[in-house]
Coordinates of C-alpha atoms and ligand atoms in Angstrom, one line a residue:
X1 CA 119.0 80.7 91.4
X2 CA 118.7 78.5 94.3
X3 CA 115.0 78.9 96.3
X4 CA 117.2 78.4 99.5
X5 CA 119.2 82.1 98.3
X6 CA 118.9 84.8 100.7
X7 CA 116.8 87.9 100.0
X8 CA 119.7 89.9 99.9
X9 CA 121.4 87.3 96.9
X10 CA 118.2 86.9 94.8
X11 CA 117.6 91.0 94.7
X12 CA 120.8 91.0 93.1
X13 CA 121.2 87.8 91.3
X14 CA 117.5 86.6 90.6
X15 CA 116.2 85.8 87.1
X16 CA 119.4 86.3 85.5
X17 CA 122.5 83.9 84.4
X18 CA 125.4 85.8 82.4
X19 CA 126.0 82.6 81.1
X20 CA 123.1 82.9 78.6
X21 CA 124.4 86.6 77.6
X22 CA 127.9 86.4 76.7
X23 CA 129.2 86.9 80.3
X24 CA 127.6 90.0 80.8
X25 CA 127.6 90.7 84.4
X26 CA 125.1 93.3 84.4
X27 CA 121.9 92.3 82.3
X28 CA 122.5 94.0 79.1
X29 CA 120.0 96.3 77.8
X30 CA 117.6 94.9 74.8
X31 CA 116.8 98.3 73.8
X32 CA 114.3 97.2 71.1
X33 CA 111.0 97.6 69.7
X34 CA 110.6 93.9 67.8
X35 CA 112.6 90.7 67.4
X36 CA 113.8 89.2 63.6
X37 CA 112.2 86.2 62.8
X38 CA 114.9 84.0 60.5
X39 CA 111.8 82.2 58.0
X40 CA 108.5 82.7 57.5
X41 CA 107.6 79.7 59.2
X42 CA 109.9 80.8 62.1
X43 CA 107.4 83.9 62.6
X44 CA 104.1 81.6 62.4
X45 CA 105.4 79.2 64.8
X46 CA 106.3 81.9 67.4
X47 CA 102.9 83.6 67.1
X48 CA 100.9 80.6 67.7
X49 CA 103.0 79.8 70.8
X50 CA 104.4 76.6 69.2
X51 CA 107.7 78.1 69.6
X52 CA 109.6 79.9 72.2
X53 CA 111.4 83.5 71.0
X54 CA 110.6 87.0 71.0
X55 CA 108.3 88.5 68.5
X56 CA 107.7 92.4 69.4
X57 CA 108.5 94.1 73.4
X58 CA 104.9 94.9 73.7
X59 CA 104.6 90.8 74.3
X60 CA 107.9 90.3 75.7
X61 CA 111.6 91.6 76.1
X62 CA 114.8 90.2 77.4
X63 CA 115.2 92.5 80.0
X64 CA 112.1 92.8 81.2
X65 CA 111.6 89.1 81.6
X66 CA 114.7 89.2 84.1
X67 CA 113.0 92.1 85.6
X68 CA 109.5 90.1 86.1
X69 CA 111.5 86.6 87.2
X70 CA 113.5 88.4 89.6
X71 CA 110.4 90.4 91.7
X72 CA 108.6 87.4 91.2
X73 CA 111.2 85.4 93.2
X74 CA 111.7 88.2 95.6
X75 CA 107.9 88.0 96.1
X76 CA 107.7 84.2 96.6
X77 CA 105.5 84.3 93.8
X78 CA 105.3 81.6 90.9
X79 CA 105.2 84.8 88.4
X80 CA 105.9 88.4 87.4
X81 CA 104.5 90.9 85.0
X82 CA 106.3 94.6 84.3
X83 CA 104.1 97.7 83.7
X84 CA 104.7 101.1 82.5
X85 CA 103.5 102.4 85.8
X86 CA 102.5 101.6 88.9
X87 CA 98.7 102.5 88.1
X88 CA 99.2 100.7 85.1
X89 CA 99.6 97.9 87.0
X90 CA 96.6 98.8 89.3
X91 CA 93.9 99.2 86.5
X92 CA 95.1 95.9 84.6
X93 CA 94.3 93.9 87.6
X94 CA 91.0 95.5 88.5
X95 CA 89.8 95.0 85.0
X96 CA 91.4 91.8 84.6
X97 CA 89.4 90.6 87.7
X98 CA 85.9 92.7 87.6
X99 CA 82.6 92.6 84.8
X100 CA 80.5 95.1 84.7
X101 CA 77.7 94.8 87.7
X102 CA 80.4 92.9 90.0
X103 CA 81.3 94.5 93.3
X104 CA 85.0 95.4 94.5
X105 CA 85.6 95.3 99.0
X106 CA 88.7 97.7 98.9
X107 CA 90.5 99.2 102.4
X108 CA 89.0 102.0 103.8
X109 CA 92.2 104.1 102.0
X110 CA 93.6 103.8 98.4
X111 CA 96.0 105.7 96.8
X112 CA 94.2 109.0 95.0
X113 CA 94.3 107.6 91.6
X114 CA 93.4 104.3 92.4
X115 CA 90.2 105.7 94.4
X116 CA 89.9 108.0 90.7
X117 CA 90.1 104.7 88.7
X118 CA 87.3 102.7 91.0
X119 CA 85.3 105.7 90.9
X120 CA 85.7 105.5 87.2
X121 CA 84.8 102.0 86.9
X122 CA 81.4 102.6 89.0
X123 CA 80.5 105.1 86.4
X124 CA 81.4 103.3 83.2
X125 CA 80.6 99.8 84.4
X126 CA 78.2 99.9 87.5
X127 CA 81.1 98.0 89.5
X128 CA 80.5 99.4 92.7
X129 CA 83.1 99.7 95.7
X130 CA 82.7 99.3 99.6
X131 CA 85.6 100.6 101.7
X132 CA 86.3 98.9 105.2
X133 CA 88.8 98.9 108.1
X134 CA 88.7 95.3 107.8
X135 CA 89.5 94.3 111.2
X136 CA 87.1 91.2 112.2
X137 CA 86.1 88.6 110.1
X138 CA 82.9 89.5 110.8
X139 CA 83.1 92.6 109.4
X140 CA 84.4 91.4 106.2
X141 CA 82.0 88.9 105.3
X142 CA 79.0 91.2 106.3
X143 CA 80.5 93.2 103.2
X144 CA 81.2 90.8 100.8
X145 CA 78.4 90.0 98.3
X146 CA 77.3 87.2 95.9
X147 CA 79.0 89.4 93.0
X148 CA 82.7 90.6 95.1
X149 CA 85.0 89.7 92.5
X150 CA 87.7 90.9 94.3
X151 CA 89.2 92.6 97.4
X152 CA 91.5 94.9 96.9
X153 CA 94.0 96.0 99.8
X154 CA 97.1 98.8 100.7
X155 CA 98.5 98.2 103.2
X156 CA 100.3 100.4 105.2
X157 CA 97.3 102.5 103.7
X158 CA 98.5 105.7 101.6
X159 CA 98.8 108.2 103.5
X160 CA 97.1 107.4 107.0
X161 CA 99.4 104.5 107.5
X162 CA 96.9 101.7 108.9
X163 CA 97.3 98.3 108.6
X164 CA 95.4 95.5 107.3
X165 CA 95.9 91.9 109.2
X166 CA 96.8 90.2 105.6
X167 CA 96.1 86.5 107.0
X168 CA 92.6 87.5 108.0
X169 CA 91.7 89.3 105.1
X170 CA 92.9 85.9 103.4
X171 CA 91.4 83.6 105.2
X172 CA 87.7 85.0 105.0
X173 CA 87.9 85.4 101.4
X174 CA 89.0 81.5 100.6
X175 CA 85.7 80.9 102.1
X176 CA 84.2 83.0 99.2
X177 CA 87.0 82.0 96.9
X178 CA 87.5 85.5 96.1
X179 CA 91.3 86.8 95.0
X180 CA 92.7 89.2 97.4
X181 CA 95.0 91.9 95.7
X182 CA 97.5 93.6 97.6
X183 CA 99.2 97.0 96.7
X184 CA 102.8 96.3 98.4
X185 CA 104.0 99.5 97.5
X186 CA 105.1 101.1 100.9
X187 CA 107.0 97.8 101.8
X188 CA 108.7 95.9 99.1
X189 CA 109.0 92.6 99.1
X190 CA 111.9 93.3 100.9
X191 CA 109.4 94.3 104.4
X192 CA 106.4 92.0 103.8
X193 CA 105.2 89.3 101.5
X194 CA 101.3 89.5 101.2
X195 CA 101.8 86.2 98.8
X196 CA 103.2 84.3 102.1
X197 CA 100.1 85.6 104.0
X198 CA 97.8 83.7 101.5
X199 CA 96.9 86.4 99.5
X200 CA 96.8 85.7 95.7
X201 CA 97.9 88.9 93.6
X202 CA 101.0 91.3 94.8
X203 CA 101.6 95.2 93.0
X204 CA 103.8 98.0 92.9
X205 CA 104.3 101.5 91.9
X206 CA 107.9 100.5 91.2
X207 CA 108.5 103.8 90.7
X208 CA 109.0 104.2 94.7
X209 CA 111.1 101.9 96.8
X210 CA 111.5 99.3 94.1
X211 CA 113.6 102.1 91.7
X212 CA 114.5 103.9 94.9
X213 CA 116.4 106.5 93.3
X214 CA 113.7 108.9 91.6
X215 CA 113.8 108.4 87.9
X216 CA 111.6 106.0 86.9
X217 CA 108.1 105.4 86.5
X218 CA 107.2 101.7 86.4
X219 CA 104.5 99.2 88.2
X220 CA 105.3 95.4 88.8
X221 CA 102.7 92.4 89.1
X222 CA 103.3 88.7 91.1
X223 CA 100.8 85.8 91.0
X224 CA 100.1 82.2 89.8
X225 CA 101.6 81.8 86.6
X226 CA 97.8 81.2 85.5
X227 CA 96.7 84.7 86.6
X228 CA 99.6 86.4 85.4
X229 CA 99.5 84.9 82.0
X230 CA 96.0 85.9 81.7
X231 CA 97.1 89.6 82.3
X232 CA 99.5 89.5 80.2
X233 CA 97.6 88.3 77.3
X234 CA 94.4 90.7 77.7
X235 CA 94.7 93.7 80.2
X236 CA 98.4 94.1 79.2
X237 CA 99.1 93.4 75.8
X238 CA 95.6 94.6 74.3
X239 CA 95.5 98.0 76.6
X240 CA 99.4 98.3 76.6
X241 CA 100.8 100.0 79.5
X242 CA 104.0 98.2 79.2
X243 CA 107.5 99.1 80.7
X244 CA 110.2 100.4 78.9
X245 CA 113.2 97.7 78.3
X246 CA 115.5 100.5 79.7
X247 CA 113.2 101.5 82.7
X248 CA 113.0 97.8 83.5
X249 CA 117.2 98.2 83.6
X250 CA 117.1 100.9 85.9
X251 CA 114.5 98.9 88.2
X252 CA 117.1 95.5 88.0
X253 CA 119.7 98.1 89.1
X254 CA 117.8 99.6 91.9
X255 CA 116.7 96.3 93.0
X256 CA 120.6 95.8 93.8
X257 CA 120.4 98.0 96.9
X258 CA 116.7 97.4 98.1
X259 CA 117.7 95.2 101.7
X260 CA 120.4 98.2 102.5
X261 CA 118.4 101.1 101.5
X262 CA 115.3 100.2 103.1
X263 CA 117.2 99.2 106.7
X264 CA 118.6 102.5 106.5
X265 CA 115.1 104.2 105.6
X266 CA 113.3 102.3 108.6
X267 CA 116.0 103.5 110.9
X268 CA 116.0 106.9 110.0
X269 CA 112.5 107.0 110.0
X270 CA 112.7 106.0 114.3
X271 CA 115.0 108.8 114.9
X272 CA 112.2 111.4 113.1
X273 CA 109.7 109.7 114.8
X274 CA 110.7 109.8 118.1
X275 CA 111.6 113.7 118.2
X276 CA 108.4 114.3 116.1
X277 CA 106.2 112.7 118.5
X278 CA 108.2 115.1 121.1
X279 CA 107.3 118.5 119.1
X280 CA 104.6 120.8 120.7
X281 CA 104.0 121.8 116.6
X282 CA 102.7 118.2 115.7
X283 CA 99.5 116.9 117.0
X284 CA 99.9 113.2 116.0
X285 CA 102.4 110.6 114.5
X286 CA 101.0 107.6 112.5
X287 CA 104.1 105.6 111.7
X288 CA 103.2 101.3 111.3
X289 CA 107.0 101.0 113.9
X290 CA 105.8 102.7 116.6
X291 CA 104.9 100.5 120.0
X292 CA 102.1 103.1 120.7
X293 CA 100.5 102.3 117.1
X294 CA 97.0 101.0 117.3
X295 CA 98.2 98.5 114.6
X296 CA 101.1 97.5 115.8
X297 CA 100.3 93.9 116.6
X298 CA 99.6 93.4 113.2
X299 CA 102.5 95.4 112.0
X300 CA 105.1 92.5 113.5
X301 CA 102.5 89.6 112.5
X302 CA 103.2 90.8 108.5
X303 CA 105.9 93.3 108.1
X304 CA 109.9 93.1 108.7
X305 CA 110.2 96.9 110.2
X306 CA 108.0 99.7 110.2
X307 CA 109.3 101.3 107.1
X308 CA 110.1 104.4 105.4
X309 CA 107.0 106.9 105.6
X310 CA 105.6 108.8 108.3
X311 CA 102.4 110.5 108.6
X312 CA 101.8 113.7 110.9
X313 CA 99.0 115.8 112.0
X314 CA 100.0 119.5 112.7
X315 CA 98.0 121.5 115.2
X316 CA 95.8 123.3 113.3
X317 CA 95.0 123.1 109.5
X318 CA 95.7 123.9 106.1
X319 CA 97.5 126.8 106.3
X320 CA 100.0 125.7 109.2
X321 CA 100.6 122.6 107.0
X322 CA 101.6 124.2 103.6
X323 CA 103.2 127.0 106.1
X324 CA 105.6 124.4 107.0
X325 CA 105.9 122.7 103.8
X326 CA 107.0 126.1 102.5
X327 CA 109.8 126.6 105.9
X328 CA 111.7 123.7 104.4
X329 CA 115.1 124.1 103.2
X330 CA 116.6 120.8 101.7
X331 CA 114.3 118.4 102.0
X332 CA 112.2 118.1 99.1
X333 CA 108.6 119.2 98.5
X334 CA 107.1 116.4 95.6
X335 CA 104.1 113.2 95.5
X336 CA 106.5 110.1 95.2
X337 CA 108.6 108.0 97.4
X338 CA 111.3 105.8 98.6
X339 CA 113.6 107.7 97.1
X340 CA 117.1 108.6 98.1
X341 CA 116.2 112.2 98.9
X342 CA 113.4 112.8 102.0
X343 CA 110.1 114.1 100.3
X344 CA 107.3 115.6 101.8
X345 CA 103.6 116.3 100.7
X346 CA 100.3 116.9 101.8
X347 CA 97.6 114.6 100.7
X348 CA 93.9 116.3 101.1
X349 CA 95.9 119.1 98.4
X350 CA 98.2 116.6 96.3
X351 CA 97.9 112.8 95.9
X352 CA 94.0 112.8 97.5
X353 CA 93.2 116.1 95.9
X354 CA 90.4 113.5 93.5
X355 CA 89.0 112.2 96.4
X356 CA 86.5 114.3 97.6
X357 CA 86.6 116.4 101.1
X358 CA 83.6 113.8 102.9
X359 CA 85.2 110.3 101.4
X360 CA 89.0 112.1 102.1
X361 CA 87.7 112.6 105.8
X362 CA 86.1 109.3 106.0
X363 CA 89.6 108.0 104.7
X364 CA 91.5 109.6 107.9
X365 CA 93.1 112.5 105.4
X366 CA 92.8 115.7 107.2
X367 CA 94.0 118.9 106.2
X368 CA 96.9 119.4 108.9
X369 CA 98.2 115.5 107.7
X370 CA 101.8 115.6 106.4
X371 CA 103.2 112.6 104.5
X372 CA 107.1 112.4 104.8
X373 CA 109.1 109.8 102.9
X374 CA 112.5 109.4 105.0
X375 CA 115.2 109.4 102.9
X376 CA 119.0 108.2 102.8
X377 CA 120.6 111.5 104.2
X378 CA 121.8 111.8 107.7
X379 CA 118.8 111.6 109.9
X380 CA 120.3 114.7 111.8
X381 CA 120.0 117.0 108.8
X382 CA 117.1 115.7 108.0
X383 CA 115.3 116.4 111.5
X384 CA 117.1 119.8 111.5
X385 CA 115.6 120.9 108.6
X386 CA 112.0 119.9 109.9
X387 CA 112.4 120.9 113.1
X388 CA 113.5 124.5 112.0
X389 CA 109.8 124.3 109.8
X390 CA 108.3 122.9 113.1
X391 CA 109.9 125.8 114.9
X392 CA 108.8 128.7 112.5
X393 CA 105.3 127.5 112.7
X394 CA 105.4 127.5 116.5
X395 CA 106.9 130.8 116.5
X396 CA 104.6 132.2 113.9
X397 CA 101.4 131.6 115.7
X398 CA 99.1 130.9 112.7
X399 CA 97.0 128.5 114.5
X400 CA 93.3 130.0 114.9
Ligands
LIG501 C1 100.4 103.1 97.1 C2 100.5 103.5 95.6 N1 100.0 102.7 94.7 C3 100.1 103.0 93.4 C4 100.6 104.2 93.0 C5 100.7 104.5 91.5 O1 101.9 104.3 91.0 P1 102.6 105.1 89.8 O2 102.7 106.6 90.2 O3 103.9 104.5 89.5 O4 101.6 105.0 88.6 C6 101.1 105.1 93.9 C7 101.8 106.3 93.5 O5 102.1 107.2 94.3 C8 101.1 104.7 95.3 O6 101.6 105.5 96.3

């Protein structure tokens, strides 16, 4: 694969020749657990790295090494490593880069689980967490300490939808020489590239855009080959929250489609947005696209579009929000997305339901916030549907 190649060639061409598998235009699927060795000698050579070959797919499988060269090429990055999920992903990293004692500068919202897992590592390992807005470099360095082994960054943040300026956070922490670690989740590689912005480790819950179709459960990992060698020798291979050589053939087909599906995600996510912010039933839109967006500045500094996801506040609370969860007709009611199909969920109850009420405040998650991942369908159905929830909630009244 050429460097030159378009995004749109390498997502479907990337880290894969069919010349080295018999012509096979598709990359075939190495559906097993260990590799044959042809001597003794053949096997001691290959486990003390004196030879290259596969030995078992805990270290290493055909198809997930496609897999890893191919999202490691979409993310400009020198190299990829494929997870069993995306928090699998998440917590290999974090203890990859933290000792017990060290101190983590993380953005002011994380995905539930990965606020459960830092929570988890204070507790175990006294590695203690600040959250921050980061939005001066002033700010950041007043949080960083002698022993911040890492900062750790979503961005759009999950489920508020704030952005981080990636080149600042960057540049303040090469003056501490600290790795930044970016959860790229919401965008793909395909909408922003936090490597190109100077930051040094790039995740995913694959599981979401990445797959895109709902039916796998995967996490990917880009950095210096250095870094990513290191993971895959200690927080991978001795914890072992590797991917499944078929899940990692799903994710290689899904990748296919990424530039088309996500334009068509960001545009029907406009349309939504713009009658949503019209509806006397929803209080406020948080969507990284919008011109009226606090962040929006930094949102065309770093990202391609404003993506998929849309966060709204209903008037009211907890019970008009689940009301019009529970008005819907098609679109679906589950925690993921990126998917085909248009999900919706409500954080403080679902995804943030570990982070408790005064941190889930502090984070921006109310209880009348609504987390919508715009799917594929026509953007008229899918309005229709939430506007007749919109509607029924009007009508009903519940608001105290
Ligand atoms: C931003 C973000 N990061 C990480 C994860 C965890 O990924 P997974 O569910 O694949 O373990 C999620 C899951 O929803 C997420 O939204």
């Amino acid at each position: 694969m050429k460097k030159e190649h378009g995004f749109e060639t390498k997502v479907i061409h990337g880290g894969y020749d069919s010349k080295d598998f018999l012509g096979s235009l598709t990359t075939p699927l190495f559906q097993t657990s260990t590799f044959t060795f042809d001597s003794a000698e053949q096997g001691e050579m290959r486990f003390a790295g004196k030879e290259d070959g596969y030995i078992y797919s805990r270290l290493g499988n055909p198809t997930v090494k496609a897999l890893e060269d191919r999202i490691a090429q979409l993310e400009e990055g020198e190299a990829g490593l494929a997870f069993g999920s995306g928090m699998a992903a998440v917590s290999a990293v974090l203890i990859a880069l933290t000792k017990a004692n060290d101190h983590i500068l993380c953005s002011r919202g994380v995905y539930g689980c990965t606020f459960g897992l830092l929570t988890m590592l204070e507790e175990k390992y006294n590695i203690q967490t600040d959250f921050s807005d980061m939005k001066t470099a002033e700010q950041i360095r007043s949080l960083i300490k002698p022993e911040t082994s890492c900062i750790y960054i979503e961005t759009p943040i999950n489920p508020t939808m704030d952005l981080i300026d990636l080149e600042l956070v960057s540049t303040v922490a090469k003056e501490y020489n600290i790795p930044v670690v970016v959860d790229n989740t919401f965008c793909s590689p395909y909408l922003q590239k936090p490597l190109t912005k100077g930051c040094d480790v790039v995740l995913h819950s694959a599981t979401k855009y990445i797959g895109g179709h709902g039916d796998v459960v995967a996490g990917l990992l880009v950095g210096k080959q250095e870094f990513i060698q290191e993971v895959a020798m200690t927080t991978q291979k001795d914890i072992g929250g590797i991917i499944s050589p078929f899940d990692a053939w799903l994710l290689l087909r899904g990748l296919k489609t990424l530039p088309v599906r996500l334009d068509r995600h960001c545009q029907n996510a406009e349309k939504i947005v713009a009658y949503l912010k019209d509806h006397p039933a929803v209080d406020k839109v948080y969507f990284p696209g919008d011109a009226t967006n606090p962040d929006y500045d930094i949102m065309k500094k770093q990202m391609k579009q404003g993506g998929g996801l849309i966060s709204f506040e209903i008037k009211g609370g907890k019970e008009e929000a689940q009301y019009i969860l529970n008005q819907l007709r098609f679109i679906k009611m589950a925690v993921s997305l990126g998917d085909t199909e248009t999900l919706i969920q409500h954080p403080a109850t679902m995804t943030h339901s570990v982070v408790p009420e005064e941190t889930r405040r502090r984070m921006g998650i109310t209880d009348q916030l609504v987390r919508l991942s715009v799917g594929l369908e026509a953007w008229e159905d899918i309005w229709e549907d939430l506007k007749y929830a919109l509607d029924q909630v009007t009508s009903a009244n519940i608001q105290k």
